[in-house]
Amino acid sequence: MEFIDLKANIRTGRKKGPSRRLRAAGRIPAVLYGPGAETLALSIDTTDLEKAVKHRSGSQVFLNLVIDSADGNKTAMIKDLQIHPVSRDMIHADFYEIAMDRKIRATSPVTVTGKSIGVENGGMVQIIRRELEVLCYPNQMPEEIVIDITDLDIGDSIHIEDIPVEEGIEFPHEVNFTVLTILSGRPEEAGEEEEEELGEETEAPEQIDEEE
């Protein structure tokens, strides 16, 4: 797991006017919060944050916030990143302070490996959950959840409880939901043939009715 250094300044104005001026100056407003910690209003250089997001590993971004105050550095993760719906520019960031001895909830992307028996037989892989929520210590956060599908045949599925994890890592869940499955690639073709046959069968009675 890699922590990316990101400089941050303490922000005083929290109204729309100061926020607009920040964005015009190439910065965005942000907040840092966490359990037992005082919420800090910050400003971040937009370009620096874009670089941090681009160089992330996996779907989670872990940061070493270098704050220009007596608070010093803070380890954090990006909890929320607001994007303008039209310009697609970053307009606000939420950072969640983390501690190395406290478990966090974050998401990791699902990646499949191997070519399954079902795919060899004409089936296809359907990934139902492309990201999974993980509960673990920050230094245990997996960059990806790798699932080997080599032995899966058509109709087989992988559920959340089927996925092995290292000690200390959990998938918080209440239901043993499906993560991926191997579908048959043939029902659609069979369906088209049935529709053609059905079409031929429905034309005949119409012709008979007309003759009568």
PDB file of C-alpha atoms in Angstrom:
ATOM      1  CA  MET A   1       0.000   0.000   0.000  1.00  0.00           C
ATOM      2  CA  GLU A   2       1.320   3.409  -0.993  1.00  0.00           C
ATOM      3  CA  PHE A   3       0.650   6.730   0.702  1.00  0.00           C
ATOM      4  CA  ILE A   4       0.803   9.676  -1.705  1.00  0.00           C
ATOM      5  CA  ASP A   5       2.052  13.003  -0.328  1.00  0.00           C
ATOM      6  CA  LEU A   6      -0.439  15.827  -0.827  1.00  0.00           C
ATOM      7  CA  LYS A   7       0.011  19.383   0.423  1.00  0.00           C
ATOM      8  CA  ALA A   8      -2.965  21.033   2.123  1.00  0.00           C
ATOM      9  CA  ASN A   9      -3.688  24.469   3.557  1.00  0.00           C
ATOM     10  CA  ILE A  10      -6.013  25.347   6.411  1.00  0.00           C
ATOM     11  CA  ARG A  11      -9.134  27.073   5.050  1.00  0.00           C
ATOM     12  CA  THR A  12     -11.066  29.711   6.977  1.00  0.00           C
ATOM     13  CA  GLY A  13     -13.908  30.821   4.698  1.00  0.00           C
ATOM     14  CA  ARG A  14     -16.577  28.161   4.219  1.00  0.00           C
ATOM     15  CA  LYS A  15     -19.163  30.082   2.197  1.00  0.00           C
ATOM     16  CA  LYS A  16     -19.777  29.988  -1.557  1.00  0.00           C
ATOM     17  CA  GLY A  17     -17.791  33.166  -2.273  1.00  0.00           C
ATOM     18  CA  PRO A  18     -14.452  31.956  -0.835  1.00  0.00           C
ATOM     19  CA  SER A  19     -14.971  28.528  -2.450  1.00  0.00           C
ATOM     20  CA  ARG A  20     -15.444  30.104  -5.872  1.00  0.00           C
ATOM     21  CA  ARG A  21     -12.305  32.178  -5.400  1.00  0.00           C
ATOM     22  CA  LEU A  22     -10.385  29.053  -4.416  1.00  0.00           C
ATOM     23  CA  ARG A  23     -11.450  27.249  -7.595  1.00  0.00           C
ATOM     24  CA  ALA A  24     -10.579  30.280  -9.692  1.00  0.00           C
ATOM     25  CA  ALA A  25      -7.080  30.116  -8.169  1.00  0.00           C
ATOM     26  CA  GLY A  26      -6.670  26.447  -9.112  1.00  0.00           C
ATOM     27  CA  ARG A  27      -7.579  24.999  -5.715  1.00  0.00           C
ATOM     28  CA  ILE A  28     -10.632  23.223  -4.302  1.00  0.00           C
ATOM     29  CA  PRO A  29     -12.166  23.191  -0.824  1.00  0.00           C
ATOM     30  CA  ALA A  30     -11.858  20.010   1.222  1.00  0.00           C
ATOM     31  CA  VAL A  31     -12.562  18.680   4.718  1.00  0.00           C
ATOM     32  CA  LEU A  32     -10.714  16.173   6.873  1.00  0.00           C
ATOM     33  CA  TYR A  33     -12.640  14.230   9.512  1.00  0.00           C
ATOM     34  CA  GLY A  34     -12.464  10.977  11.422  1.00  0.00           C
ATOM     35  CA  PRO A  35     -13.438   9.245  14.679  1.00  0.00           C
ATOM     36  CA  GLY A  36     -12.351  11.302  17.663  1.00  0.00           C
ATOM     37  CA  ALA A  37     -10.737  13.942  15.450  1.00  0.00           C
ATOM     38  CA  GLU A  38     -11.689  17.568  14.963  1.00  0.00           C
ATOM     39  CA  THR A  39     -12.964  18.365  11.494  1.00  0.00           C
ATOM     40  CA  LEU A  40     -10.499  20.500   9.542  1.00  0.00           C
ATOM     41  CA  ALA A  41     -11.426  22.735   6.609  1.00  0.00           C
ATOM     42  CA  LEU A  42      -8.699  22.537   3.982  1.00  0.00           C
ATOM     43  CA  SER A  43      -7.843  23.669   0.484  1.00  0.00           C
ATOM     44  CA  ILE A  44      -5.994  21.495  -2.022  1.00  0.00           C
ATOM     45  CA  ASP A  45      -4.223  22.271  -5.276  1.00  0.00           C
ATOM     46  CA  THR A  46      -6.458  20.793  -7.980  1.00  0.00           C
ATOM     47  CA  THR A  47      -3.580  19.602 -10.155  1.00  0.00           C
ATOM     48  CA  ASP A  48      -1.877  17.857  -7.233  1.00  0.00           C
ATOM     49  CA  LEU A  49      -5.098  16.036  -6.340  1.00  0.00           C
ATOM     50  CA  GLU A  50      -5.679  14.983  -9.953  1.00  0.00           C
ATOM     51  CA  LYS A  51      -2.173  13.506 -10.055  1.00  0.00           C
ATOM     52  CA  ALA A  52      -2.778  11.628  -6.801  1.00  0.00           C
ATOM     53  CA  VAL A  53      -6.000  10.119  -8.144  1.00  0.00           C
ATOM     54  CA  LYS A  54      -4.364   9.100 -11.439  1.00  0.00           C
ATOM     55  CA  HIS A  55      -1.459   7.369  -9.691  1.00  0.00           C
ATOM     56  CA  ARG A  56      -3.601   5.456  -7.241  1.00  0.00           C
ATOM     57  CA  SER A  57      -3.321   1.684  -6.936  1.00  0.00           C
ATOM     58  CA  GLY A  58      -6.653  -0.105  -6.960  1.00  0.00           C
ATOM     59  CA  SER A  59      -9.834   1.864  -6.377  1.00  0.00           C
ATOM     60  CA  GLN A  60      -8.757   3.532  -3.118  1.00  0.00           C
ATOM     61  CA  VAL A  61      -6.479   6.545  -2.692  1.00  0.00           C
ATOM     62  CA  PHE A  62      -4.400   6.761   0.505  1.00  0.00           C
ATOM     63  CA  LEU A  63      -2.776  10.079   1.310  1.00  0.00           C
ATOM     64  CA  ASN A  64      -0.184  11.613   3.561  1.00  0.00           C
ATOM     65  CA  LEU A  65      -1.659  15.083   3.989  1.00  0.00           C
ATOM     66  CA  VAL A  66       1.079  17.646   4.592  1.00  0.00           C
ATOM     67  CA  ILE A  67      -0.835  20.424   6.357  1.00  0.00           C
ATOM     68  CA  ASP A  68       0.674  23.899   6.801  1.00  0.00           C
ATOM     69  CA  SER A  69      -0.145  24.168  10.484  1.00  0.00           C
ATOM     70  CA  ALA A  70       0.739  22.854  13.920  1.00  0.00           C
ATOM     71  CA  ASP A  71      -1.445  19.833  13.181  1.00  0.00           C
ATOM     72  CA  GLY A  72       1.361  18.381  11.064  1.00  0.00           C
ATOM     73  CA  ASN A  73       0.869  15.452   8.716  1.00  0.00           C
ATOM     74  CA  LYS A  74      -2.288  13.349   8.652  1.00  0.00           C
ATOM     75  CA  THR A  75      -2.790   9.962   7.060  1.00  0.00           C
ATOM     76  CA  ALA A  76      -6.101   9.817   5.237  1.00  0.00           C
ATOM     77  CA  MET A  77      -8.102   8.265   2.438  1.00  0.00           C
ATOM     78  CA  ILE A  78     -10.362   9.949  -0.092  1.00  0.00           C
ATOM     79  CA  LYS A  79     -13.893   9.319   1.145  1.00  0.00           C
ATOM     80  CA  ASP A  80     -15.764  11.382  -1.424  1.00  0.00           C
ATOM     81  CA  LEU A  81     -14.817  13.412  -4.471  1.00  0.00           C
ATOM     82  CA  GLN A  82     -17.434  15.741  -5.937  1.00  0.00           C
ATOM     83  CA  ILE A  83     -17.281  16.273  -9.695  1.00  0.00           C
ATOM     84  CA  HIS A  84     -19.082  19.042 -11.601  1.00  0.00           C
ATOM     85  CA  PRO A  85     -21.785  17.376 -13.767  1.00  0.00           C
ATOM     86  CA  VAL A  86     -20.985  19.489 -16.848  1.00  0.00           C
ATOM     87  CA  SER A  87     -17.301  20.464 -16.751  1.00  0.00           C
ATOM     88  CA  ARG A  88     -16.260  17.224 -14.957  1.00  0.00           C
ATOM     89  CA  ASP A  89     -13.890  19.298 -12.828  1.00  0.00           C
ATOM     90  CA  MET A  90     -13.238  18.415  -9.195  1.00  0.00           C
ATOM     91  CA  ILE A  91     -15.127  20.825  -6.935  1.00  0.00           C
ATOM     92  CA  HIS A  92     -14.816  19.365  -3.401  1.00  0.00           C
ATOM     93  CA  ALA A  93     -13.038  16.552  -1.560  1.00  0.00           C
ATOM     94  CA  ASP A  94     -13.767  14.696   1.675  1.00  0.00           C
ATOM     95  CA  PHE A  95     -10.789  13.072   3.419  1.00  0.00           C
ATOM     96  CA  TYR A  96     -11.201  10.475   6.169  1.00  0.00           C
ATOM     97  CA  GLU A  97      -8.400  10.349   8.731  1.00  0.00           C
ATOM     98  CA  ILE A  98      -7.073   6.854   9.359  1.00  0.00           C
ATOM     99  CA  ALA A  99      -4.766   5.204  11.870  1.00  0.00           C
ATOM    100  CA  MET A 100      -2.601   2.187  11.100  1.00  0.00           C
ATOM    101  CA  ASP A 101      -3.920   0.359  14.172  1.00  0.00           C
ATOM    102  CA  ARG A 102      -7.598   0.890  13.327  1.00  0.00           C
ATOM    103  CA  LYS A 103      -9.541  -1.094  10.738  1.00  0.00           C
ATOM    104  CA  ILE A 104     -11.159   0.763   7.854  1.00  0.00           C
ATOM    105  CA  ARG A 105     -13.876   0.011   5.316  1.00  0.00           C
ATOM    106  CA  ALA A 106     -12.895   0.542   1.696  1.00  0.00           C
ATOM    107  CA  THR A 107     -13.490  -1.027  -1.694  1.00  0.00           C
ATOM    108  CA  SER A 108     -11.240  -3.124  -3.926  1.00  0.00           C
ATOM    109  CA  PRO A 109     -11.887  -3.981  -7.590  1.00  0.00           C
ATOM    110  CA  VAL A 110     -12.666  -7.550  -8.664  1.00  0.00           C
ATOM    111  CA  THR A 111     -10.299  -9.129 -11.205  1.00  0.00           C
ATOM    112  CA  VAL A 112     -10.714 -12.567 -12.783  1.00  0.00           C
ATOM    113  CA  THR A 113      -7.894 -14.878 -13.818  1.00  0.00           C
ATOM    114  CA  GLY A 114      -7.875 -18.079 -15.857  1.00  0.00           C
ATOM    115  CA  LYS A 115     -10.199 -19.309 -18.606  1.00  0.00           C
ATOM    116  CA  SER A 116     -13.070 -21.324 -17.228  1.00  0.00           C
ATOM    117  CA  ILE A 117     -14.361 -24.644 -18.516  1.00  0.00           C
ATOM    118  CA  GLY A 118     -17.684 -22.937 -19.142  1.00  0.00           C
ATOM    119  CA  VAL A 119     -16.104 -20.290 -21.363  1.00  0.00           C
ATOM    120  CA  GLU A 120     -14.290 -23.017 -23.299  1.00  0.00           C
ATOM    121  CA  ASN A 121     -17.715 -24.589 -23.883  1.00  0.00           C
ATOM    122  CA  GLY A 122     -19.197 -21.381 -25.278  1.00  0.00           C
ATOM    123  CA  GLY A 123     -20.295 -19.668 -22.066  1.00  0.00           C
ATOM    124  CA  MET A 124     -19.482 -16.174 -20.854  1.00  0.00           C
ATOM    125  CA  VAL A 125     -18.371 -14.606 -17.583  1.00  0.00           C
ATOM    126  CA  GLN A 126     -20.820 -12.221 -15.944  1.00  0.00           C
ATOM    127  CA  ILE A 127     -19.262 -10.117 -13.172  1.00  0.00           C
ATOM    128  CA  ILE A 128     -22.095  -8.958 -10.928  1.00  0.00           C
ATOM    129  CA  ARG A 129     -19.997  -7.112  -8.329  1.00  0.00           C
ATOM    130  CA  ARG A 130     -17.037  -5.262  -9.855  1.00  0.00           C
ATOM    131  CA  GLU A 131     -15.979  -3.892  -6.463  1.00  0.00           C
ATOM    132  CA  LEU A 132     -16.150  -5.459  -3.013  1.00  0.00           C
ATOM    133  CA  GLU A 133     -16.203  -3.776   0.362  1.00  0.00           C
ATOM    134  CA  VAL A 134     -13.275  -4.803   2.533  1.00  0.00           C
ATOM    135  CA  LEU A 135     -12.723  -4.398   6.268  1.00  0.00           C
ATOM    136  CA  CYS A 136      -9.078  -4.491   7.358  1.00  0.00           C
ATOM    137  CA  TYR A 137      -6.134  -2.471   8.628  1.00  0.00           C
ATOM    138  CA  PRO A 138      -4.834   0.154   6.165  1.00  0.00           C
ATOM    139  CA  ASN A 139      -1.593  -1.714   5.437  1.00  0.00           C
ATOM    140  CA  GLN A 140      -3.595  -4.851   4.534  1.00  0.00           C
ATOM    141  CA  MET A 141      -5.856  -3.213   1.951  1.00  0.00           C
ATOM    142  CA  PRO A 142      -5.680  -5.350  -1.225  1.00  0.00           C
ATOM    143  CA  GLU A 143      -5.199  -3.497  -4.500  1.00  0.00           C
ATOM    144  CA  GLU A 144      -7.569  -5.994  -6.131  1.00  0.00           C
ATOM    145  CA  ILE A 145      -9.604  -9.095  -5.359  1.00  0.00           C
ATOM    146  CA  VAL A 146      -8.374 -11.831  -7.723  1.00  0.00           C
ATOM    147  CA  ILE A 147     -10.801 -14.676  -8.464  1.00  0.00           C
ATOM    148  CA  ASP A 148      -9.619 -17.785 -10.331  1.00  0.00           C
ATOM    149  CA  ILE A 149     -12.436 -19.021 -12.606  1.00  0.00           C
ATOM    150  CA  THR A 150     -10.524 -21.889 -14.233  1.00  0.00           C
ATOM    151  CA  ASP A 151     -12.665 -24.676 -12.729  1.00  0.00           C
ATOM    152  CA  LEU A 152     -16.045 -22.996 -13.255  1.00  0.00           C
ATOM    153  CA  ASP A 153     -18.479 -24.555 -15.729  1.00  0.00           C
ATOM    154  CA  ILE A 154     -21.644 -23.074 -17.232  1.00  0.00           C
ATOM    155  CA  GLY A 155     -24.116 -22.380 -14.437  1.00  0.00           C
ATOM    156  CA  ASP A 156     -21.429 -22.183 -11.724  1.00  0.00           C
ATOM    157  CA  SER A 157     -21.121 -19.087  -9.548  1.00  0.00           C
ATOM    158  CA  ILE A 158     -18.759 -17.548  -7.032  1.00  0.00           C
ATOM    159  CA  HIS A 159     -20.352 -16.115  -3.885  1.00  0.00           C
ATOM    160  CA  ILE A 160     -18.732 -13.721  -1.434  1.00  0.00           C
ATOM    161  CA  GLU A 161     -18.137 -16.526   1.086  1.00  0.00           C
ATOM    162  CA  ASP A 162     -16.290 -18.574  -1.554  1.00  0.00           C
ATOM    163  CA  ILE A 163     -13.484 -16.022  -1.898  1.00  0.00           C
ATOM    164  CA  PRO A 164     -10.382 -16.788   0.228  1.00  0.00           C
ATOM    165  CA  VAL A 165      -8.737 -13.861   2.000  1.00  0.00           C
ATOM    166  CA  GLU A 166      -5.650 -13.378   4.116  1.00  0.00           C
ATOM    167  CA  GLU A 167      -5.908 -13.368   7.884  1.00  0.00           C
ATOM    168  CA  GLY A 168      -7.195 -10.047   9.193  1.00  0.00           C
ATOM    169  CA  ILE A 169      -9.166  -9.198   6.041  1.00  0.00           C
ATOM    170  CA  GLU A 170     -12.959  -9.461   6.060  1.00  0.00           C
ATOM    171  CA  PHE A 171     -15.804  -8.944   3.615  1.00  0.00           C
ATOM    172  CA  PRO A 172     -18.539  -7.325   5.731  1.00  0.00           C
ATOM    173  CA  HIS A 173     -21.828  -8.789   4.487  1.00  0.00           C
ATOM    174  CA  GLU A 174     -25.148 -10.059   5.757  1.00  0.00           C
ATOM    175  CA  VAL A 175     -26.109 -12.116   2.693  1.00  0.00           C
ATOM    176  CA  ASN A 176     -23.927 -14.586   0.795  1.00  0.00           C
ATOM    177  CA  PHE A 177     -24.414 -12.681  -2.472  1.00  0.00           C
ATOM    178  CA  THR A 178     -23.184 -13.691  -5.937  1.00  0.00           C
ATOM    179  CA  VAL A 179     -20.011 -11.987  -7.180  1.00  0.00           C
ATOM    180  CA  LEU A 180     -19.791 -13.602 -10.620  1.00  0.00           C
ATOM    181  CA  THR A 181     -21.341 -16.416 -12.623  1.00  0.00           C
ATOM    182  CA  ILE A 182     -20.756 -18.308 -15.864  1.00  0.00           C
ATOM    183  CA  LEU A 183     -23.678 -17.881 -18.242  1.00  0.00           C
ATOM    184  CA  SER A 184     -24.527 -19.999 -21.255  1.00  0.00           C
ATOM    185  CA  GLY A 185     -23.981 -18.234 -24.546  1.00  0.00           C
ATOM    186  CA  ARG A 186     -26.633 -20.367 -26.289  1.00  0.00           C
ATOM    187  CA  PRO A 187     -30.065 -19.409 -24.862  1.00  0.00           C
ATOM    188  CA  GLU A 188     -30.226 -16.258 -27.002  1.00  0.00           C
ATOM    189  CA  GLU A 189     -29.613 -18.230 -30.185  1.00  0.00           C
ATOM    190  CA  ALA A 190     -32.184 -20.816 -29.156  1.00  0.00           C
ATOM    191  CA  GLY A 191     -34.624 -18.010 -28.366  1.00  0.00           C
ATOM    192  CA  GLU A 192     -34.213 -16.557 -31.858  1.00  0.00           C
ATOM    193  CA  GLU A 193     -34.938 -19.955 -33.434  1.00  0.00           C
ATOM    194  CA  GLU A 194     -38.029 -20.352 -31.255  1.00  0.00           C
ATOM    195  CA  GLU A 195     -39.245 -16.896 -32.323  1.00  0.00           C
ATOM    196  CA  GLU A 196     -38.800 -17.818 -35.992  1.00  0.00           C
ATOM    197  CA  GLU A 197     -40.707 -21.075 -35.499  1.00  0.00           C
ATOM    198  CA  LEU A 198     -43.410 -19.258 -33.579  1.00  0.00           C
ATOM    199  CA  GLY A 199     -43.679 -16.697 -36.362  1.00  0.00           C
ATOM    200  CA  GLU A 200     -44.179 -19.437 -38.944  1.00  0.00           C
ATOM    201  CA  GLU A 201     -46.830 -21.097 -36.803  1.00  0.00           C
ATOM    202  CA  THR A 202     -48.786 -17.870 -36.279  1.00  0.00           C
ATOM    203  CA  GLU A 203     -48.867 -17.032 -39.989  1.00  0.00           C
ATOM    204  CA  ALA A 204     -50.652 -20.267 -40.937  1.00  0.00           C
ATOM    205  CA  PRO A 205     -53.861 -19.693 -38.916  1.00  0.00           C
ATOM    206  CA  GLU A 206     -54.156 -16.185 -40.378  1.00  0.00           C
ATOM    207  CA  GLN A 207     -54.007 -17.619 -43.886  1.00  0.00           C
ATOM    208  CA  ILE A 208     -56.597 -20.239 -42.996  1.00  0.00           C
ATOM    209  CA  ASP A 209     -58.887 -17.576 -41.526  1.00  0.00           C
ATOM    210  CA  GLU A 210     -58.644 -15.553 -44.717  1.00  0.00           C
ATOM    211  CA  GLU A 211     -59.485 -18.571 -46.853  1.00  0.00           C
ATOM    212  CA  GLU A 212     -62.472 -19.342 -44.684  1.00  0.00           C
TER     213      GLU A 212
END
